[in-house]
Coordinates of C-alpha atoms and ligand atoms in Angstrom, one line a residue:
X1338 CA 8.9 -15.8 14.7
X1339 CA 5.8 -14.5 13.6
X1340 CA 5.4 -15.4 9.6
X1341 CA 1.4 -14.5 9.6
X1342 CA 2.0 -11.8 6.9
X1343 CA 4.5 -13.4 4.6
X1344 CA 2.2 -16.0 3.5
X1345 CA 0.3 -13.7 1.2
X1346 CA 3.9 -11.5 0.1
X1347 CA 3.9 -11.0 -3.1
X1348 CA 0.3 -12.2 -3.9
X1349 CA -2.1 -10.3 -6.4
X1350 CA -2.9 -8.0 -3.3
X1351 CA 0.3 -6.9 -2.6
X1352 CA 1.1 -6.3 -6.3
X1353 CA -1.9 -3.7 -7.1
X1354 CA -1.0 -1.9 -3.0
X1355 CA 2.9 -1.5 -4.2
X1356 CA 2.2 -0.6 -7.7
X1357 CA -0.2 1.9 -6.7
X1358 CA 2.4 3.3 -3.6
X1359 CA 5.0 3.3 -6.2
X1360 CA 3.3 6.0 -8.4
X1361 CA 2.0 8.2 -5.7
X1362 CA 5.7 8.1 -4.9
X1363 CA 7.0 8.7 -8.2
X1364 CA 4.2 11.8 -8.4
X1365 CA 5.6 13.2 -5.1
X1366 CA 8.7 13.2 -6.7
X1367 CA 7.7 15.2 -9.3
X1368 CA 8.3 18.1 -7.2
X1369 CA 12.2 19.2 -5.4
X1370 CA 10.3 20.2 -2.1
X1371 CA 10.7 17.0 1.1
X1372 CA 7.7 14.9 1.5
X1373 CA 6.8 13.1 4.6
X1374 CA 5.2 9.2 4.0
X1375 CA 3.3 7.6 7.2
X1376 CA 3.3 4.3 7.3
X1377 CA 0.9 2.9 9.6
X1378 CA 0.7 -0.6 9.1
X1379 CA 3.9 -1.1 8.5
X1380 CA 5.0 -4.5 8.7
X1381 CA 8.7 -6.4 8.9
X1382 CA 9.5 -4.0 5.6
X1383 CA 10.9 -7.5 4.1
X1384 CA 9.5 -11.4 3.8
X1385 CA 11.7 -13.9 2.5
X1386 CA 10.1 -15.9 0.3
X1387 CA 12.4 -19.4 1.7
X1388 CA 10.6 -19.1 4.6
X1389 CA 8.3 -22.6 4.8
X1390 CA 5.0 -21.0 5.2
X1391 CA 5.3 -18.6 1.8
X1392 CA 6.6 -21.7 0.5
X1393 CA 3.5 -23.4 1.2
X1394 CA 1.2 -21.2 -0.2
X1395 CA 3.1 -19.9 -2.8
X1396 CA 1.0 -17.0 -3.4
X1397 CA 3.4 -15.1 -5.3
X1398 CA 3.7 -17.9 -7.8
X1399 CA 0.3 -16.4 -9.2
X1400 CA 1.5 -12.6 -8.4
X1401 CA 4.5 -11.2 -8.5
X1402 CA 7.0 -14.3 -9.7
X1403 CA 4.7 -14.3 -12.6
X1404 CA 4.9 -11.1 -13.7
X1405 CA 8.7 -11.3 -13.2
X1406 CA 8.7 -13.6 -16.7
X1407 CA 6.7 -11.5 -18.7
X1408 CA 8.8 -10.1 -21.3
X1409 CA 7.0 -6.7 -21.8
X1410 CA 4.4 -4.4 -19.5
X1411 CA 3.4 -1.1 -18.9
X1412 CA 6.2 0.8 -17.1
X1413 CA 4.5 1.4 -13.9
X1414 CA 4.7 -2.2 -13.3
X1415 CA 7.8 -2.2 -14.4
X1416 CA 8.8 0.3 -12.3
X1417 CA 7.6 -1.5 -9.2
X1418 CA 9.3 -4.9 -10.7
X1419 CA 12.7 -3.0 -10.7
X1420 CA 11.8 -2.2 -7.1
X1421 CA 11.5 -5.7 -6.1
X1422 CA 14.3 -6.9 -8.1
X1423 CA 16.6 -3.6 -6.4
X1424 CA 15.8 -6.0 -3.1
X1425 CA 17.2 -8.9 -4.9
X1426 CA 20.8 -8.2 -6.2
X1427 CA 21.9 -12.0 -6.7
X1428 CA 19.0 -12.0 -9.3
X1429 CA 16.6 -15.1 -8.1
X1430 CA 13.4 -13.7 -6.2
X1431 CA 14.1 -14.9 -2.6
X1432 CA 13.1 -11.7 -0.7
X1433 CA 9.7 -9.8 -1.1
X1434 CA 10.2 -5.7 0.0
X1435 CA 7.2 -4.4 2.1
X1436 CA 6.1 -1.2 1.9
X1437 CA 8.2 1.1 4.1
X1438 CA 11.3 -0.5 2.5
X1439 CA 9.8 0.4 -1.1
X1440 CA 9.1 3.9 0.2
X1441 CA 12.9 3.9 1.3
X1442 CA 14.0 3.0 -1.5
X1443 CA 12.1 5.1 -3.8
X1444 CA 12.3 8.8 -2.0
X1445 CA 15.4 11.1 -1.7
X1446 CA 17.8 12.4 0.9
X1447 CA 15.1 15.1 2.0
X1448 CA 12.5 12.9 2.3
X1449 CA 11.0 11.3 5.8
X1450 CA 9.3 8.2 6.8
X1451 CA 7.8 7.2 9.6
X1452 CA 6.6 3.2 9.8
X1453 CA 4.4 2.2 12.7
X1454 CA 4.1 -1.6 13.5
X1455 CA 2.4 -3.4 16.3
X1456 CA 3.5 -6.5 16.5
X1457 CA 7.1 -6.2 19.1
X1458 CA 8.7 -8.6 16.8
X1459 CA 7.8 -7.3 13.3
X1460 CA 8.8 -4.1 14.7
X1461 CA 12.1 -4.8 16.0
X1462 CA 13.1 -6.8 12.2
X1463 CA 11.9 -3.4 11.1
X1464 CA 14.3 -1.4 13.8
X1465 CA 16.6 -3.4 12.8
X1466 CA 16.7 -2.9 8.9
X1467 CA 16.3 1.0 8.9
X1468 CA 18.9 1.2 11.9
X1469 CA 21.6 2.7 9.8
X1470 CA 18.8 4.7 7.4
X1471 CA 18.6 8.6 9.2
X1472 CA 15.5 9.4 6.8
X1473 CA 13.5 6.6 8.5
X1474 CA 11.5 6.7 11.8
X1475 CA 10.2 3.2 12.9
X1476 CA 7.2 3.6 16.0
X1477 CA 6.7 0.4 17.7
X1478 CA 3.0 1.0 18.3
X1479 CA -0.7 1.7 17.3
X1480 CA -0.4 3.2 13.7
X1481 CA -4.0 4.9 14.2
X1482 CA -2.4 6.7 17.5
X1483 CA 0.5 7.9 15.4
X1484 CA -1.8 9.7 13.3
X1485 CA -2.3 11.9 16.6
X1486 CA 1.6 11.8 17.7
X1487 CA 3.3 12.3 14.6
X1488 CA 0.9 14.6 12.2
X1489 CA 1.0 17.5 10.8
X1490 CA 4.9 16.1 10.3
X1491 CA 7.8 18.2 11.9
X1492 CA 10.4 15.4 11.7
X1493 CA 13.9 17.1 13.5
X1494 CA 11.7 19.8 14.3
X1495 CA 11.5 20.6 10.2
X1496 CA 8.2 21.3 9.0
X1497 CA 7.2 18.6 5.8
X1498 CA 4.0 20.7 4.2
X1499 CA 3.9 17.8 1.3
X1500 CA 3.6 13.5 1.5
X1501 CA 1.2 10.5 1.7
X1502 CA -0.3 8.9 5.3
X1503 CA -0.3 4.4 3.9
X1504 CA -2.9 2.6 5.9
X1505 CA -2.7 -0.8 5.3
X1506 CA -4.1 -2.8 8.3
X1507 CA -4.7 -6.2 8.4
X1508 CA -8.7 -6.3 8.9
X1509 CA -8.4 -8.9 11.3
X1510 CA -11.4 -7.0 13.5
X1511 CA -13.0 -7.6 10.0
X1512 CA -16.0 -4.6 9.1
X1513 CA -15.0 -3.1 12.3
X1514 CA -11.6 -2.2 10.9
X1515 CA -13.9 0.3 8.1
X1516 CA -15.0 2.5 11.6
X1517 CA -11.4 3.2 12.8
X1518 CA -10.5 3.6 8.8
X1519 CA -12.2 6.7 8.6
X1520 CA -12.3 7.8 12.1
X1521 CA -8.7 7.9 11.1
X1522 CA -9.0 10.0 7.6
X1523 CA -10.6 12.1 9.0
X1524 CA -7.9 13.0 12.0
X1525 CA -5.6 12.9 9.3
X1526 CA -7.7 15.4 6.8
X1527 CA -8.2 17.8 10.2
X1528 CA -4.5 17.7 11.0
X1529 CA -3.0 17.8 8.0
X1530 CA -5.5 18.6 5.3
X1531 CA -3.3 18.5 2.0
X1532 CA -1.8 14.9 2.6
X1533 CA -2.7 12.9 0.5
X1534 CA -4.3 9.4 2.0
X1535 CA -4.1 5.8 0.4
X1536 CA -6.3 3.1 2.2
X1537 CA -5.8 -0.6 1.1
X1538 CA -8.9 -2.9 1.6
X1539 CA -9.7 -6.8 0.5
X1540 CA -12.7 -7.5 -1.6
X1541 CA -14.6 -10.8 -0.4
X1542 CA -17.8 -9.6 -1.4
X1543 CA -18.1 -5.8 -3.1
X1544 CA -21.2 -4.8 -2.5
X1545 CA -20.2 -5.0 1.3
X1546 CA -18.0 -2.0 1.2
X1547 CA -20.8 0.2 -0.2
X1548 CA -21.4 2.0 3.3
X1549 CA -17.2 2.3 3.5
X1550 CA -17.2 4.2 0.1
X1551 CA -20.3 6.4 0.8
X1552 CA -18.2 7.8 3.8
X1553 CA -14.7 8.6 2.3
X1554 CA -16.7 10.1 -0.4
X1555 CA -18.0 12.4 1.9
X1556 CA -14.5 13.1 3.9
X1557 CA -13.3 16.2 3.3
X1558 CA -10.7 15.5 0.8
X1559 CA -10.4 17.2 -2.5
X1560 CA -11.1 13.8 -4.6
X1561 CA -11.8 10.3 -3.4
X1562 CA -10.0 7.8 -6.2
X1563 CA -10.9 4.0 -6.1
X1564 CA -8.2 1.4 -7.6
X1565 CA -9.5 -2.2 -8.0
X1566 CA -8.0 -5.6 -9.2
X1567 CA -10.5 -8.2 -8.8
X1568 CA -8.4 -11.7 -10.0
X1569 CA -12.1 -13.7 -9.8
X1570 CA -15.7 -12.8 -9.5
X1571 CA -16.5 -11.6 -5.8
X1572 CA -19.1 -14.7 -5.4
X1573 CA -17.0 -16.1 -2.4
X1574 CA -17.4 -14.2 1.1
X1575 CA -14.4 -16.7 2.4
X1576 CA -11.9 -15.7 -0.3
X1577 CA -9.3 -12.4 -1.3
X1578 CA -11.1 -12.1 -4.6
X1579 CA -9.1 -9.0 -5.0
X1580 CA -8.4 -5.6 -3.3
X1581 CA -8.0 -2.2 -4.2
X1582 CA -6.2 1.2 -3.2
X1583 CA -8.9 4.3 -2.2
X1584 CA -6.7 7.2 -2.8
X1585 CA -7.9 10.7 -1.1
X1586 CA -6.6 14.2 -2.6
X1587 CA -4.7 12.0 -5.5
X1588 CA -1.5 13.5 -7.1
X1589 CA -2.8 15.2 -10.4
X1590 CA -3.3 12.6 -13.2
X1591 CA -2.4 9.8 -10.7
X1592 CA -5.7 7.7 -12.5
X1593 CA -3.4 8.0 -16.0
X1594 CA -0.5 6.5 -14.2
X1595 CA -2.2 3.4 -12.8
X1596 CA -4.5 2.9 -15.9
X1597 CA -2.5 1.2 -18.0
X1598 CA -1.5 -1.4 -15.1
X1599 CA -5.1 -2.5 -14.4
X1600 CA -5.9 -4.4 -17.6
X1601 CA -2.5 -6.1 -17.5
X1602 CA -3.0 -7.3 -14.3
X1603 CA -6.0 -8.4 -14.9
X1604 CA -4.8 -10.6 -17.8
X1605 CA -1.9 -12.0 -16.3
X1606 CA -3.0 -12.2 -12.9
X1607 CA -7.2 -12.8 -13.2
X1608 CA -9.2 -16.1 -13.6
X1609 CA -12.0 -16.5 -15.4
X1610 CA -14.4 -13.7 -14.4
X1611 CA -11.6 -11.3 -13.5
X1612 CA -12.5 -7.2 -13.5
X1613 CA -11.0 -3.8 -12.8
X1614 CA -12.0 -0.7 -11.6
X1615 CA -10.7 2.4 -12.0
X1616 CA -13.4 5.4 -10.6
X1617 CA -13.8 8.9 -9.1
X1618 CA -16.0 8.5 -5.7
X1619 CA -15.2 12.3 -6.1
X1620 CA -13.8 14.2 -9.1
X1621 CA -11.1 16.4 -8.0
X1622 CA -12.3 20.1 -8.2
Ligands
SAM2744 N1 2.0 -2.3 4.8 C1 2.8 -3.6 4.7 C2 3.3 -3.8 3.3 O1 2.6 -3.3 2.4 O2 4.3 -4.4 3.1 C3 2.0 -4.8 5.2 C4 1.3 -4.6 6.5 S1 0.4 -6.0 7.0 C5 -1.0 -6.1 5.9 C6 -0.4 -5.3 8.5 C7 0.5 -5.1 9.6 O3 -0.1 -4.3 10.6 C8 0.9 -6.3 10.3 O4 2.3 -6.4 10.4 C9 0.4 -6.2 11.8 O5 1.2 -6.7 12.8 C10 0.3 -4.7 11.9 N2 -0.7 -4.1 12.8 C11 -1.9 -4.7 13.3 N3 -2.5 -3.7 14.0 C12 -1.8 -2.6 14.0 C13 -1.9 -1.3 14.6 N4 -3.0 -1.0 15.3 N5 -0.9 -0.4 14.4 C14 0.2 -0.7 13.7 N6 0.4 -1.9 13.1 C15 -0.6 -2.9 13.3

């Protein structure tokens, strides 16, 4: 069994990517009309937190379980607590939902999703959950090449004109994984030039992803958003020192959404040093 991933679920990371998924959802749903959601890097679409290795770490212990005993914060993470707590009906935390499983349980009986893994045995736990869920397409594969297969989205042969394409890989080709980002944006822009993008990446060290951000600035997207929870000072090139969300063609007002979640998760999640970032690489027009 491959547990690689669930070590970090529920960590600081995961927190600001499903907090910031769960309000571009929530803005999709603003409107009747289906959206389509591509997953790319999907994952097992659940990690349960008894399994020894998350034990171990314990990385939600400073993330998520901690902001499960907070008595009061902003609704959009309340919202997204809901969301992991929906995935936990006895009431203790002991499973963590991934993304395509929040996605699932946040859209409607119209709405489509299609989650791409690579891995043959996170993709089969992920067959197996959405088996009996007709919205849900999971591709065992290359979530870059489903960009090619499965956009502009025509699921059942029905044309989707509205959603969001998740990328969310797991930089293990380290700065070679920016290259294929974009490459991949910009496939996604040509095919399908209204979706609206989100891109998770780590911060080790920020200036580093300077040449990243100059090029999704210049994508052509309608706005480039950034989204950034830093929970310690990026002095540490070996260290997640925090991560952030770049959002391309945002929902309208998505930055007044997340706003109010940055500088609580800063103050319940951060050390010493701690920051957030909330900034237009390009204003919407
Ligand atoms: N998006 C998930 C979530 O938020 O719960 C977590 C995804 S995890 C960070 C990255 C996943 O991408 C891993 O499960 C890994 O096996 C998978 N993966 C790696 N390379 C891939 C590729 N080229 N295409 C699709 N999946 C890939």
């Amino acid at each position: 069994m491959n547990y690689r991933h669930a070590f970090h679920a529920g960590n600081h990371a995961d927190v600001l990517k499903h907090v910031v998924l769960l309000a571009l959802i929530d803005a999709l749903k603003r409107k009747d009309t289906p959206f389509f959601v591509l997953d790319t890097h999907a994952g097992r679409g659940r990690y349960l937190f008894a399994a020894e290795e998350s034990r171990k770490t314990a990385e939600a212990d400073a993330g998520v379980m901690r902001l499960m005993t907070l008595p009061r914060l902003p609704e959009v993470i309340e919202r997204y607590l809901r969301a992991v707590q929906a995935d936990n009906p006895v009431g203790a935390l002991l499973a963590y939902p991934g993304s395509p499983l929040l996605v699932a349980q946040a859209m409607r009986e119209q709405d489509r999703l299609a989650a791409c893994e690579l891995q043959p045995e996170e993709a089969a736990a992920l067959k197996a959950l959405f088996a009996h869920d007709r919205r849900v397409q999971v591709v065992a594969g290359d979530g870059y090449a489903a960009i090619r297969a499965l956009l502009p989205p025509k699921p059942g042969g029905h044309k989707i004109g509205r959603g969001l394409v998740l990328i969310d890989p797991p930089y293990e080709a380290q700065e070679a994984e920016y290259p294929a980002i974009v490459a991949a944006l910009r496939e996604t822009l040509a095919r399908w030039p209204q979706a609206v993008c989100a891109v998770w990446y780590p911060i080790k060290q920020r200036r580093s992803l300077q040449p990243f951000f100059r090029k999704a600035a210049a994508l052509p997207a309608n706005s480039a958003l950034l989204a950034e929870l830093q929970v310690r000072p990026d002095d540490s090139p070996l260290r997640l020192n925090g991560s952030g969300m770049l959002l391309l063609n945002a929902p309208w007002q998505i930055d007044q959404a997340i706003a109010p979640a940055l500088p609580a998760l800063k103050q319940y999640l951060g050390e010493a040093g701690a920051s957030t970032r909330l900034e237009w690489l390009k204003a919407p027009r």
